[in-house]
XYZ file of N, CA and C in Angstrom:
795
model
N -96.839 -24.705 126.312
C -97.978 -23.948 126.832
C -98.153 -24.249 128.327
N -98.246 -23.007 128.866
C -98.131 -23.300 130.538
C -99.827 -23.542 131.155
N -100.186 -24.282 131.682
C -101.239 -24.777 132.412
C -102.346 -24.229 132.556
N -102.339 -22.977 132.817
C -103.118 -21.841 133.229
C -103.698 -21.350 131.716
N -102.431 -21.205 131.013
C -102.895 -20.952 129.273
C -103.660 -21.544 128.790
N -103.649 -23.049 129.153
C -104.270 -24.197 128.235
C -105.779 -24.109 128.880
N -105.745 -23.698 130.334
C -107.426 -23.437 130.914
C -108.037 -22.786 130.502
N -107.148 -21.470 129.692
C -108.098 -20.431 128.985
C -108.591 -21.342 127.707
N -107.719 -22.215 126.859
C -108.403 -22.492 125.825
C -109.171 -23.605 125.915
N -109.350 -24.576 127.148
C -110.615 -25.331 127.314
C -111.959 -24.460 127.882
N -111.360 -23.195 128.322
C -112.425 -22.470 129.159
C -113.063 -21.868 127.490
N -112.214 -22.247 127.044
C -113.208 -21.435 125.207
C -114.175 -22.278 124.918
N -114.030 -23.567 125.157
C -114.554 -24.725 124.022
C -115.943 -24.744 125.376
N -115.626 -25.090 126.215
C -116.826 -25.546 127.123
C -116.506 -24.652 128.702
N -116.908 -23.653 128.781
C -116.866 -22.673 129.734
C -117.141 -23.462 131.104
N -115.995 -23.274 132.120
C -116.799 -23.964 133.212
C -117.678 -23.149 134.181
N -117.984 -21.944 133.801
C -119.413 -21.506 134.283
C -120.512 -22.208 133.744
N -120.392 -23.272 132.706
C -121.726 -24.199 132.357
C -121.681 -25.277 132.964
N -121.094 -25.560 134.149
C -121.021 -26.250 134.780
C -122.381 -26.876 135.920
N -123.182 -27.407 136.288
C -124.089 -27.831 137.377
C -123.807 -27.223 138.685
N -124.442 -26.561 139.345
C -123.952 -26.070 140.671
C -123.404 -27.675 141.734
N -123.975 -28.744 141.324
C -123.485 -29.925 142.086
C -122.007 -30.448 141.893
N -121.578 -29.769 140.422
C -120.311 -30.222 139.662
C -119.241 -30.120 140.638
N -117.574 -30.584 140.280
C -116.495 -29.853 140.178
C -115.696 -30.069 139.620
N -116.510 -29.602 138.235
C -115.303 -29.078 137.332
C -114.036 -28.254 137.424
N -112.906 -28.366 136.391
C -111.926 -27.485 136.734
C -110.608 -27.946 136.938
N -110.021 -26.990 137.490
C -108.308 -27.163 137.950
C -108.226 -27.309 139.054
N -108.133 -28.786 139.065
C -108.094 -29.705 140.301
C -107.593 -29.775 141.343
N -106.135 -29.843 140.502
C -104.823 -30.145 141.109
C -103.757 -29.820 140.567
N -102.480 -29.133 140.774
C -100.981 -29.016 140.093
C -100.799 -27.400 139.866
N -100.163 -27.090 139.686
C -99.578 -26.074 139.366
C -99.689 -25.251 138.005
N -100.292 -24.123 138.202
C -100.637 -23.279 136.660
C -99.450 -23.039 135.556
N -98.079 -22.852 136.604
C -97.258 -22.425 135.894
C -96.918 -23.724 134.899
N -96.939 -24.836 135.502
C -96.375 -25.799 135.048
C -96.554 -25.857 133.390
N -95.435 -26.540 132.527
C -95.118 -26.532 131.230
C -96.012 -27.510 130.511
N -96.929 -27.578 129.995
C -97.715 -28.263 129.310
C -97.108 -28.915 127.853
N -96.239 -30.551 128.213
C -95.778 -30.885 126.602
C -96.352 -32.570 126.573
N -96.821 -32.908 127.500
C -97.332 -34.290 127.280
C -98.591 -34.425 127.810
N -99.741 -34.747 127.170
C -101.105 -35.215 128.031
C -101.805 -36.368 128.047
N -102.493 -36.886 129.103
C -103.200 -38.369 129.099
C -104.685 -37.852 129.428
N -105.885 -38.463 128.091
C -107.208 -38.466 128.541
C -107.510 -39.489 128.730
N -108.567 -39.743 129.384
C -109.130 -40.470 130.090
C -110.599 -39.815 130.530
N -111.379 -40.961 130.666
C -112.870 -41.230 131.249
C -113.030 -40.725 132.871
N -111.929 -41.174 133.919
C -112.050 -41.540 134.936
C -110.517 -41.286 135.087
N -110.051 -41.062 136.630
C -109.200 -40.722 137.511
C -108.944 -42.105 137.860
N -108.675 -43.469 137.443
C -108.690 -44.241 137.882
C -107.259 -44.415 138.635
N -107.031 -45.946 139.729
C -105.494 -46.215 139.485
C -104.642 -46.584 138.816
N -105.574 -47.390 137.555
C -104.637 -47.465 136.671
C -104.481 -46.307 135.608
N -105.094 -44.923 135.396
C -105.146 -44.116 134.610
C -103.822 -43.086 135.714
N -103.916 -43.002 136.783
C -103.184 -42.325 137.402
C -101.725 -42.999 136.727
N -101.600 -44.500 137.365
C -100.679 -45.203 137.284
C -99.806 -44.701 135.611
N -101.216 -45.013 134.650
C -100.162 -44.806 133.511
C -100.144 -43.262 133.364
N -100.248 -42.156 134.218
C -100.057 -41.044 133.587
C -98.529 -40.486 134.226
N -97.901 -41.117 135.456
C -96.726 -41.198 135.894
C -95.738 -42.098 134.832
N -96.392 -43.316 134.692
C -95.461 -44.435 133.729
C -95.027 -43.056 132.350
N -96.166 -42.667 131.829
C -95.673 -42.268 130.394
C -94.989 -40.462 130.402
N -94.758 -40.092 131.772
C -94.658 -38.820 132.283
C -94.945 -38.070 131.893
N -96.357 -37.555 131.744
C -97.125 -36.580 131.114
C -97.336 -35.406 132.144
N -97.696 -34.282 131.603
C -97.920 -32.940 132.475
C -99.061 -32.967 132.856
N -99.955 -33.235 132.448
C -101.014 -32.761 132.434
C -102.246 -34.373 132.292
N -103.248 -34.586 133.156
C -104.181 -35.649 133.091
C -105.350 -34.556 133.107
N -106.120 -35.254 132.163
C -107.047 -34.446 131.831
C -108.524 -35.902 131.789
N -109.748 -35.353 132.309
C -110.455 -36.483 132.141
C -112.037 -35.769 132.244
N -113.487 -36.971 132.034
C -114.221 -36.189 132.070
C -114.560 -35.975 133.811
N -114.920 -37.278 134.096
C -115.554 -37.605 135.237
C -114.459 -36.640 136.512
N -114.677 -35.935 137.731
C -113.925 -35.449 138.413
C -113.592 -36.460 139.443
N -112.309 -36.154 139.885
C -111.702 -37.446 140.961
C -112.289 -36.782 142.211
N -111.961 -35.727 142.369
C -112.663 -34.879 143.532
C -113.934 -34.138 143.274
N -114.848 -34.822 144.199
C -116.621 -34.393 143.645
C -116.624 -34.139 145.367
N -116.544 -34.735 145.845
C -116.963 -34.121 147.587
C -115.847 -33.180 148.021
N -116.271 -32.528 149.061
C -114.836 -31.751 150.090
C -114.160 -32.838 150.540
N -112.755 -32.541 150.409
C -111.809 -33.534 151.446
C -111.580 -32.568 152.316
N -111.235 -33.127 153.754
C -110.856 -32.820 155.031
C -109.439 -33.025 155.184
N -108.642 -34.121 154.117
C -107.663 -34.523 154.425
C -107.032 -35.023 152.772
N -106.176 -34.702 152.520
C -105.081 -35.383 151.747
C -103.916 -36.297 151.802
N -104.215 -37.778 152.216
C -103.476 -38.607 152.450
C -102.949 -39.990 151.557
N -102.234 -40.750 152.112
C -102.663 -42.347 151.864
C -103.094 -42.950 152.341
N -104.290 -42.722 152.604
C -105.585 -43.537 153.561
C -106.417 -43.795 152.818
N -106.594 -42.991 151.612
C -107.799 -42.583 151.112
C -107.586 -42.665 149.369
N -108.611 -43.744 148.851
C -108.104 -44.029 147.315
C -108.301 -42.905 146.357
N -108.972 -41.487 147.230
C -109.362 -40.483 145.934
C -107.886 -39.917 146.547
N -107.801 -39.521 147.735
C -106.691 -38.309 148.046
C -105.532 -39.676 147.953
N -105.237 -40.381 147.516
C -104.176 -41.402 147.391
C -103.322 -41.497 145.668
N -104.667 -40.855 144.799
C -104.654 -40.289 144.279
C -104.203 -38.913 143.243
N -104.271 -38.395 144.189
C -104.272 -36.928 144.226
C -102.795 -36.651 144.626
N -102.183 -37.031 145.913
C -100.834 -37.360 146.231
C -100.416 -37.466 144.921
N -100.448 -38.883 144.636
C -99.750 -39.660 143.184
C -99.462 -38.571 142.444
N -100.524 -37.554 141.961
C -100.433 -36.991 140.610
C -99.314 -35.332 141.117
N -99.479 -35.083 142.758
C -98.872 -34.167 142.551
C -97.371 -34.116 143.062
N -97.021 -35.854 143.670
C -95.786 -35.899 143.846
C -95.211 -36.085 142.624
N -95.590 -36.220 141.165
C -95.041 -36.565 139.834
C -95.515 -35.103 138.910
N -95.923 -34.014 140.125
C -95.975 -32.698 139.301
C -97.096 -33.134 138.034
N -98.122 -33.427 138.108
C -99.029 -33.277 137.005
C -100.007 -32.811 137.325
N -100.358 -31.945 136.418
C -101.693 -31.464 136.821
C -102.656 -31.946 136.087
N -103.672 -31.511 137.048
C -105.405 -32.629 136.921
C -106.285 -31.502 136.455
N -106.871 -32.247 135.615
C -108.334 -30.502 135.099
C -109.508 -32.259 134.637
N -110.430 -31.672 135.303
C -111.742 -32.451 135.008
C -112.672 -31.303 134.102
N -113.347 -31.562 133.116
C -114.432 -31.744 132.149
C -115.679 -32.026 132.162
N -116.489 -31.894 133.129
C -117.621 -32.520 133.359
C -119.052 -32.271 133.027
N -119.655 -31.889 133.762
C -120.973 -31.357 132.797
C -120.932 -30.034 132.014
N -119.686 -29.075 132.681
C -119.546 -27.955 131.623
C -119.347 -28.590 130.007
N -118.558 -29.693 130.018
C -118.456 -30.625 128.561
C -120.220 -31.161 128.074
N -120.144 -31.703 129.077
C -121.857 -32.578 129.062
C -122.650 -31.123 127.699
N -122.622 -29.802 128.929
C -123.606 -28.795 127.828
C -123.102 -27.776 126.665
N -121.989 -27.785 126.910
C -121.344 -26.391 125.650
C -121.992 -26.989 124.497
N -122.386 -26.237 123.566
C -122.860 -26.529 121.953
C -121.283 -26.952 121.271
N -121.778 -28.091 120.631
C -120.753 -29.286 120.225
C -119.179 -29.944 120.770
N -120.790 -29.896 121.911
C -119.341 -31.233 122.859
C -120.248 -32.417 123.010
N -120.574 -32.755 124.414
C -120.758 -34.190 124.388
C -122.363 -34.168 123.956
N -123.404 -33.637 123.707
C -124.660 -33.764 123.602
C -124.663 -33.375 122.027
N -124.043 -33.405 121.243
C -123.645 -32.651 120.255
C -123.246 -33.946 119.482
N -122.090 -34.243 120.209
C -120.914 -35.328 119.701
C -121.871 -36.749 119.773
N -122.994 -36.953 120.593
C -123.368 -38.440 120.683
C -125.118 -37.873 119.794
N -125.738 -36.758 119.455
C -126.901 -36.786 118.781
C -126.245 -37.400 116.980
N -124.831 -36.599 117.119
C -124.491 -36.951 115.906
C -124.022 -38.435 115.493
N -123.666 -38.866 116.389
C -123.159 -40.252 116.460
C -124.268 -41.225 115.978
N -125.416 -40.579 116.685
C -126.851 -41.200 116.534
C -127.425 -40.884 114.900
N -127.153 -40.249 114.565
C -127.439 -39.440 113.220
C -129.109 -38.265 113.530
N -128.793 -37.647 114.529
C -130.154 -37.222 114.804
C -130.017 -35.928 114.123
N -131.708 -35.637 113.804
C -131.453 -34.430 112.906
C -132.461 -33.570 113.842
N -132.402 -32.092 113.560
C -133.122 -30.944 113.918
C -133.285 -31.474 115.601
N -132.147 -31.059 116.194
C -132.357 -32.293 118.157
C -132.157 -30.342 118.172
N -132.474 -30.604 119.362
C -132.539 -29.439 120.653
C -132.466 -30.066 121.589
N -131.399 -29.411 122.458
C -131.435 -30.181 124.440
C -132.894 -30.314 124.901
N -132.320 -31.442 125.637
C -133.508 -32.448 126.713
C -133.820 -31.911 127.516
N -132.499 -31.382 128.389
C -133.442 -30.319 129.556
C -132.133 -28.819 129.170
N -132.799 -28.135 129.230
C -132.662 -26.761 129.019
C -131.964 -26.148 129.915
N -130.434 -26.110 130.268
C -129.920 -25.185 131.401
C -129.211 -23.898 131.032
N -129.550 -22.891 129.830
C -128.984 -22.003 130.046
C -129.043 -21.775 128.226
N -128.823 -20.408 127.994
C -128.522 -20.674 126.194
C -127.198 -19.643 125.877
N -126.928 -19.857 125.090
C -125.772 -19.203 124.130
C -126.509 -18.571 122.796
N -125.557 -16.973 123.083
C -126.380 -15.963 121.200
C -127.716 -16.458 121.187
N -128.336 -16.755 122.644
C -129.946 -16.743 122.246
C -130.340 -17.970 121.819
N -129.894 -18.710 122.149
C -129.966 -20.546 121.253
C -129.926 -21.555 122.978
N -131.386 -22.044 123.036
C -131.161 -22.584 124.148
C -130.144 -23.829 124.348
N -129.357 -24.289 125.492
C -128.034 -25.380 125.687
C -128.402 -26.111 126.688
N -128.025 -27.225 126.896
C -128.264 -28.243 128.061
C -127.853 -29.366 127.778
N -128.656 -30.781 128.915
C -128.225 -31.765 129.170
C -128.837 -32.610 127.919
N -128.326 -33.421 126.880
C -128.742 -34.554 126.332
C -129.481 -33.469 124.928
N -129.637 -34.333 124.194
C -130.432 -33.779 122.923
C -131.935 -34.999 122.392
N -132.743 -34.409 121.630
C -133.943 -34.856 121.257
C -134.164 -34.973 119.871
N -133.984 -35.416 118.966
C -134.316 -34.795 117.466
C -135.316 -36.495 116.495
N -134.715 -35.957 115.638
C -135.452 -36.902 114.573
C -134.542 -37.987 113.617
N -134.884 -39.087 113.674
C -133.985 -40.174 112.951
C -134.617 -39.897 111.453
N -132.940 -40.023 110.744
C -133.826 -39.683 109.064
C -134.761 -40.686 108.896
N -134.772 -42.112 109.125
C -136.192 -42.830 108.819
C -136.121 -43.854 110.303
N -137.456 -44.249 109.922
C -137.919 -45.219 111.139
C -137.014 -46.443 111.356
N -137.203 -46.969 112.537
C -136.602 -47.997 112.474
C -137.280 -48.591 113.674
N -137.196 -49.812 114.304
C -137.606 -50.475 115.536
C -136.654 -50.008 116.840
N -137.300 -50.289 117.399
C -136.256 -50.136 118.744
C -135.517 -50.867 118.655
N -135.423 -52.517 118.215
C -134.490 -53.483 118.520
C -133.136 -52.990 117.119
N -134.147 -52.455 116.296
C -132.911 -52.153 114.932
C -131.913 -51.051 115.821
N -132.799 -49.986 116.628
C -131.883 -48.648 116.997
C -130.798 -49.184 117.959
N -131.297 -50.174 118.833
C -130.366 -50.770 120.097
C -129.138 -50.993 118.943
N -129.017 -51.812 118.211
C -128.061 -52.490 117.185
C -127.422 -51.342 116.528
N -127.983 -50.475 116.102
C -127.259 -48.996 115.844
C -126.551 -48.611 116.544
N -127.004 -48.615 117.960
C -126.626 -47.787 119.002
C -124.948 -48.715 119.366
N -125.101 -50.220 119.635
C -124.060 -51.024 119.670
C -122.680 -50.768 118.950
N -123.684 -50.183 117.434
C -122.162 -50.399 116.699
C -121.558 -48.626 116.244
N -122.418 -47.655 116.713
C -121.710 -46.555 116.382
C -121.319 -46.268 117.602
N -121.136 -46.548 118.388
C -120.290 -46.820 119.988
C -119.539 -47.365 120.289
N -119.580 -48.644 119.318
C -118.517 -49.748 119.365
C -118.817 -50.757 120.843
N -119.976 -50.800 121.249
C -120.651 -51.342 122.560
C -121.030 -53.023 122.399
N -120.082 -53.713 123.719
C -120.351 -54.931 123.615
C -121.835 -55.232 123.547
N -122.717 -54.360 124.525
C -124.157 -55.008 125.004
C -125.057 -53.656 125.301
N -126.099 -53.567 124.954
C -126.824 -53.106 125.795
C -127.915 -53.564 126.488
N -128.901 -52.610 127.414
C -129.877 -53.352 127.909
C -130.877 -52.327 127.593
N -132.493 -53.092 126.999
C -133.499 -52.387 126.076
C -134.600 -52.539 127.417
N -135.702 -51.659 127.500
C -136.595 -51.800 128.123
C -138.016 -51.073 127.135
N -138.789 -51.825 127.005
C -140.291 -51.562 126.374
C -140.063 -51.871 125.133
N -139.302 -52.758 124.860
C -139.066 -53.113 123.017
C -141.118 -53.897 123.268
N -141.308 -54.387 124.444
C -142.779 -54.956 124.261
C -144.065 -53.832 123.879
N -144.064 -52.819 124.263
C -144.814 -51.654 124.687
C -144.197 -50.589 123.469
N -143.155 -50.572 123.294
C -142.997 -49.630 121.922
C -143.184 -50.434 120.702
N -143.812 -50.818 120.179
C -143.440 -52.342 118.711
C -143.482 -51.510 117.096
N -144.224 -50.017 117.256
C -144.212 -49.897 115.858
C -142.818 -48.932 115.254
N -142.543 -48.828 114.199
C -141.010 -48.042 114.010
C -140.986 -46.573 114.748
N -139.347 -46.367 115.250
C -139.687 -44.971 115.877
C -138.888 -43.741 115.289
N -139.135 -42.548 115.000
C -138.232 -41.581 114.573
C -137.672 -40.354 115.724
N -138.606 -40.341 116.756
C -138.413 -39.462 117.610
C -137.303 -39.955 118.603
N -135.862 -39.677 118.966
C -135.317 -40.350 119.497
C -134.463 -39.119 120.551
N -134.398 -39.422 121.744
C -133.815 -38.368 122.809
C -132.641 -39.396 123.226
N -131.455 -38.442 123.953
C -129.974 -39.401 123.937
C -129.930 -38.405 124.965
N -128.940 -39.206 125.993
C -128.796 -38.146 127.480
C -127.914 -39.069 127.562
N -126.118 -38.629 127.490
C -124.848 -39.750 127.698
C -124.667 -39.379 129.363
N -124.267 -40.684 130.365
C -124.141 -40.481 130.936
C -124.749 -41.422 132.123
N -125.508 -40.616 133.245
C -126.395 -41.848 133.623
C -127.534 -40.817 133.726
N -128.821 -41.622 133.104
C -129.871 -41.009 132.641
C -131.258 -40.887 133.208
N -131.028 -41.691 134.756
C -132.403 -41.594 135.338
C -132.798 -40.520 135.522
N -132.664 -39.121 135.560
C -133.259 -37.943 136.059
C -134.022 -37.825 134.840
N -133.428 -38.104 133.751
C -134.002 -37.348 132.225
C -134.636 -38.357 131.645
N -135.652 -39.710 132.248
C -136.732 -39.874 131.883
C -137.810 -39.149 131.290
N -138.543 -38.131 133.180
C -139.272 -37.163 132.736
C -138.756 -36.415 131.200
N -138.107 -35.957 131.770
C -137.788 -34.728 130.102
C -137.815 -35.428 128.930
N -137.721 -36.962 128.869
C -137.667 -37.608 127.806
C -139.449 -37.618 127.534
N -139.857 -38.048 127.803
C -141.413 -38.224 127.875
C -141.648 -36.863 127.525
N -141.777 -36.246 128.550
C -142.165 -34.614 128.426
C -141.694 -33.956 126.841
N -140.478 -34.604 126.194
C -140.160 -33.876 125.083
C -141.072 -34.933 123.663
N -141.777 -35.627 124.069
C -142.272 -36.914 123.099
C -141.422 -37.782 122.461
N -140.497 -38.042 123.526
C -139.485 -38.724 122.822
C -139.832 -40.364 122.401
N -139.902 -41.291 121.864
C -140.062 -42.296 121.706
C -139.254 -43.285 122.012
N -137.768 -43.036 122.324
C -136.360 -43.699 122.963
C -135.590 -42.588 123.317
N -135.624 -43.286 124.364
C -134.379 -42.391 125.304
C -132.833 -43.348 125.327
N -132.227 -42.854 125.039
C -130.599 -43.648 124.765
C -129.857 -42.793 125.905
N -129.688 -43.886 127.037
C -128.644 -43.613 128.138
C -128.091 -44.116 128.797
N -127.477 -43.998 129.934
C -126.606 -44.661 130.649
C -127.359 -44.767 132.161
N -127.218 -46.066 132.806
C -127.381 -46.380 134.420
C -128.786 -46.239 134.645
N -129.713 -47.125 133.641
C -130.957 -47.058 134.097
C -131.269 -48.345 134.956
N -132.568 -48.011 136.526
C -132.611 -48.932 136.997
C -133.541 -49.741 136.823
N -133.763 -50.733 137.402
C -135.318 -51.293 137.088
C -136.561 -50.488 136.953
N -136.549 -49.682 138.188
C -138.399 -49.335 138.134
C -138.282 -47.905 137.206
N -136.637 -47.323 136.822
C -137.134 -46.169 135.934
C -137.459 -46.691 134.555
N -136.377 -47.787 134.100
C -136.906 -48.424 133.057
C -138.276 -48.793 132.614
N -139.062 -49.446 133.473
C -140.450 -50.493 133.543
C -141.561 -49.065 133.518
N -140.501 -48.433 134.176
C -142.297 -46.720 134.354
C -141.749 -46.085 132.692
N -140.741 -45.631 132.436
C -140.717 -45.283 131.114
C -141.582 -45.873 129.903
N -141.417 -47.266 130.264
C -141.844 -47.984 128.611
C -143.653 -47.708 129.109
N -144.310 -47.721 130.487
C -145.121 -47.720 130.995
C -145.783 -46.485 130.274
N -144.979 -45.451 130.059
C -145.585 -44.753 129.396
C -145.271 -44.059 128.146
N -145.113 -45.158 127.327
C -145.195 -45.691 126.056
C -143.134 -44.949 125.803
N -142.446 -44.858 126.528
C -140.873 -44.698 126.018
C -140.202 -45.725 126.508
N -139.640 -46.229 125.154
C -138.574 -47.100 125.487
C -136.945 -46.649 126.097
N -136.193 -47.271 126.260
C -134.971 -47.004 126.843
C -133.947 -48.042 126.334
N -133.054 -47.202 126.123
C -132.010 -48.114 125.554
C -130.494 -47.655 126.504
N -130.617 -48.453 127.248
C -129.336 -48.002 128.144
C -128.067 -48.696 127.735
N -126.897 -48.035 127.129
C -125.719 -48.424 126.528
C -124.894 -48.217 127.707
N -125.016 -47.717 128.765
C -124.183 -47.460 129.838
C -123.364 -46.306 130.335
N -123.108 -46.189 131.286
C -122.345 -44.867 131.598
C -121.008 -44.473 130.783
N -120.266 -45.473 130.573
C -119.119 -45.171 130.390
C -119.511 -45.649 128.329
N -119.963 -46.016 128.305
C -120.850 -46.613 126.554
C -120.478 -45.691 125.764
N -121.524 -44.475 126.140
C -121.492 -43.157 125.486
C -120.678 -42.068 125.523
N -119.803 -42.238 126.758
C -119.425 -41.213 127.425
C -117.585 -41.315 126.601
N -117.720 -42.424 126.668
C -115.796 -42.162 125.938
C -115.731 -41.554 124.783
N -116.527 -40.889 123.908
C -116.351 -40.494 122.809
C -116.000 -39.072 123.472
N -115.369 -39.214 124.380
C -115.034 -37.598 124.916
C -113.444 -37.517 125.184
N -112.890 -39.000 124.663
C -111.472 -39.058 124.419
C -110.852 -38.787 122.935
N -111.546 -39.216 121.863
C -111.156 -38.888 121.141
C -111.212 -37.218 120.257
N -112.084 -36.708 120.933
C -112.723 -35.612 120.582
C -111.671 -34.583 121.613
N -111.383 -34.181 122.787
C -110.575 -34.000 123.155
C -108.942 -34.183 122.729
N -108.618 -35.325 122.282
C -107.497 -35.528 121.915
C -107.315 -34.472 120.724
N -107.899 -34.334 119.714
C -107.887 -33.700 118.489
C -108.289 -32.185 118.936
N -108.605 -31.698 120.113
C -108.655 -30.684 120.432
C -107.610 -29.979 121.029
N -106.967 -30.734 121.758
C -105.747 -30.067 122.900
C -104.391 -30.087 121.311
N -104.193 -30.868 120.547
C -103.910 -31.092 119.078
C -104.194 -30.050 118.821
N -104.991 -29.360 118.647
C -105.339 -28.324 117.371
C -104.689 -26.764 118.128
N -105.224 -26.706 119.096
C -105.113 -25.390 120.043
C -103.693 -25.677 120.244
N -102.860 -26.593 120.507
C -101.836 -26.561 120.884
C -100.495 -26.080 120.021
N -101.145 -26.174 118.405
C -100.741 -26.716 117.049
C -99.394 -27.454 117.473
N -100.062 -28.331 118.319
C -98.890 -29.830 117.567
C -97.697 -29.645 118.800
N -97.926 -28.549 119.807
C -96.717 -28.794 120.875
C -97.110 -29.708 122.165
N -98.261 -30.288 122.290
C -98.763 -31.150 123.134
C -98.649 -32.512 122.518
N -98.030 -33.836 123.197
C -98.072 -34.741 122.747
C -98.922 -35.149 123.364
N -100.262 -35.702 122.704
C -101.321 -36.115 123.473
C -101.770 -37.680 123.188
N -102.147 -38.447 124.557
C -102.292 -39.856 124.532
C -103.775 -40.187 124.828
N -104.413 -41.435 124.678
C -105.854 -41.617 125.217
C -105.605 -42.695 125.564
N -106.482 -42.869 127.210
C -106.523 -44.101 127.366
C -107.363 -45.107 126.579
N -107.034 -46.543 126.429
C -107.263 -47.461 126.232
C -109.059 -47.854 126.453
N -109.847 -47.953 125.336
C -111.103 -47.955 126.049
C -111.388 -49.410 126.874
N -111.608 -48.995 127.845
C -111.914 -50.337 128.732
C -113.092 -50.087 129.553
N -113.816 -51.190 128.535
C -115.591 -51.328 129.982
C -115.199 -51.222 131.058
N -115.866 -50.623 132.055
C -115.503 -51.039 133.687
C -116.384 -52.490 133.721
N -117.511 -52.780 133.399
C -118.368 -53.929 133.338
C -118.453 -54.387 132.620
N -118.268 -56.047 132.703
C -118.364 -57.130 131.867
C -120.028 -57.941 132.224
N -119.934 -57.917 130.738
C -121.696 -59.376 131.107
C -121.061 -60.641 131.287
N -121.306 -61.305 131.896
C -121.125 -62.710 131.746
C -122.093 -63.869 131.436
């Protein structure tokens, strides 16, 4: 399957007109024509994700996060994004990022982590757009089949993620069991408000800072931040079984290795 083909069938699953006007999603880098028979997902454009997508000579790197989010002026080896970028197109591979067009299509990543959560009857957190009349967006809101504490949900949250640690804020200020639970994968300070605003009772996200944390529980929502990258890799395996299915079986497809970027010590 040639390159350009395979854009039509990610452009099925998660359209990149649902993309954020801040995004850049898309076909990055490489050549359309090019023959699509080996692929590497990945989280991140890293150097070592670059590195192993030359080592295992794959066509195609596919990831969520985009390597190129600003304009470049220049494509060199000066520069660790366009250093990059070189790498992947002196080894002929092409690059397609996934990003918030994934974040909102109905059952991708807001979809893939309410369920993870076991949330029932959720509707998006913030509302950017709908499909057949069914509103779509960032993060979901719904209902846990029964109560539980915040400190029980953190421990939920740990192990249907497979997450070394997280970090809880208002386990003091939230204390009685909660069912109302909002999830925004990713990094989640914008979608406080909307968390509150939707009555959420925990917000489950990624890259919260001190004072959004301390004002949340402030007004009575806790936060359970599992981290950016926490929530967000369940967008390797879900992908993998996708480029698999559409491909029926002529893509040999690989995932990277899940690796925290951050360690606690």
């Amino acid at each position: 399957m040639r390159c350009k083909e395979l854009m039509g069938r990610l452009d099925g699953l998660a359209p990149f007109a649902y993309a954020c006007d801040w995004d850049n999603s898309g076909f990055l880098a490489g050549r359309g024509e090019k023959e699509v028979r080996k692929a590497l997902i990945a989280l991140d454009a890293t150097d070592e994700v670059v590195d192993e997508a030359v080592k295992r000579g794959v066509d195609l790197l596919l990831t969520h996060h985009p390597l190129i989010f600003k304009p470049l002026k220049k494509v060199n080896d000066e520069d660790f994004v366009s250093r990059r970028i070189l790498r992947l197109i002196q080894a002929d591979i092409c690059y397609v990022a996934m990003h918030t067009n994934f974040d909102i299509a109905p059952g991708c990543m807001a979809d893939l982590a309410a369920e993870q959560l076991g949330l029932l009857s959720e509707r998006p957190l913030e509302v950017t757009g709908e499909k057949d009349g069914i509103p779509m967006g960032i993060g979901k809101v719904g209902m846990l089949e029964r109560a539980v504490t915040v400190g029980k949900l953190a421990q939920q949250v740990k192990e249907r993620f497979g997450l070394p640690c997280v970090t809880v804020y208002g386990m003091e200020q939230v204390t009685e069991p909660v069912m109302r639970v909002a999830v925004s994968p990713g990094a989640g300070g914008s979608m406080i408000a909307h968390g509150i605003a939707a009555g959420a009772q925990v917000l489950v996200t990624g890259d919260i800072g001190h004072h959004g944390g301390i004002d949340a529980a402030a007004c009575g929502m806790a936060v359970i931040d599992a981290g950016h990258y926490g929530l967000e890799h369940i967008f390797m395996p879900y992908m993998k079984d996708y480029l698999e299915q559409v491909s029926a079986g002529t893509i040999e497809v690989s995932v990277e290795e899940i690796r925290f970027p951050a360690q606690v010590i």
